[in-house]
Coordinates of C-alpha atoms in Angstrom, one line a residue:
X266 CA -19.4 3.9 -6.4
X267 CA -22.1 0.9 -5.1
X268 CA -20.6 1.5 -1.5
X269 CA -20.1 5.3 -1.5
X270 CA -22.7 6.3 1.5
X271 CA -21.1 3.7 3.8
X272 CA -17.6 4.5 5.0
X273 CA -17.2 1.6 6.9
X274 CA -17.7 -0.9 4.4
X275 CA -15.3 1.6 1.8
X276 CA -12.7 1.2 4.3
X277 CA -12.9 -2.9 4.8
X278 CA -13.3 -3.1 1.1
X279 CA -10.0 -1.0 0.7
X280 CA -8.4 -3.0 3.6
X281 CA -8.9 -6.2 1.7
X282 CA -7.2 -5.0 -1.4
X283 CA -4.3 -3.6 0.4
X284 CA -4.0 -7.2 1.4
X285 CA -4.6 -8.9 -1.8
X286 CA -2.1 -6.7 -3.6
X287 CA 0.4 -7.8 -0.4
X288 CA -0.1 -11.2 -0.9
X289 CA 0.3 -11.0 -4.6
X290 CA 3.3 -9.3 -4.0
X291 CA 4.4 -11.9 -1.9
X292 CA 5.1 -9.2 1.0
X293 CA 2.4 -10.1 3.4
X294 CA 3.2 -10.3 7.0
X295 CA 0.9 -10.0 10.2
X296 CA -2.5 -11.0 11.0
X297 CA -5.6 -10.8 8.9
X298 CA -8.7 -9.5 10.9
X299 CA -11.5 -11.6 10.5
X300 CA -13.2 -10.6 13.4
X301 CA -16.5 -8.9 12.7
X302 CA -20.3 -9.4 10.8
X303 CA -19.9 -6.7 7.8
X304 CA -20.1 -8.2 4.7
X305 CA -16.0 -8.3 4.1
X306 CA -15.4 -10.7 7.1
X307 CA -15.9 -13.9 4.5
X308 CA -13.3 -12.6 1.5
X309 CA -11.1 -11.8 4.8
X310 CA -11.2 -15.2 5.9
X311 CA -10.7 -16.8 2.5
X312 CA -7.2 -14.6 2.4
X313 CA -6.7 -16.1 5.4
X314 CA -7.0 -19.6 4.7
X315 CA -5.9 -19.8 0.8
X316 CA -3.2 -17.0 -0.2
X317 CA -2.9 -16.2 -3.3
X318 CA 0.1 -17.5 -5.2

């Protein structure tokens, strides 16, 4: 995998699926963390402002 030798980055990038699969589902509920400078803050905050339908 591209991201292998960085955890952190693994774990955002798993974090943002676990929310687009939610909001596919149509079962998302809480608040998106878009705070931060990593490279998954701007996918986070385009969940945040467009959810999928």
């Amino acid at each position: 995998m591209l991201f292998s030798g960085n955890k952190i980055l693994k774990s955002r990038i798993e974090e943002a699926v676990k929310i687009v699969d939610l909001m596919t589902d149509g079962e998302l509920i809480g608040h998106i963390d878009t705070s931060g400078n990593d490279p998954v803050v701007p996918l986070m905050q385009a969940l945040k402002k467009k959810p999928l339908r």
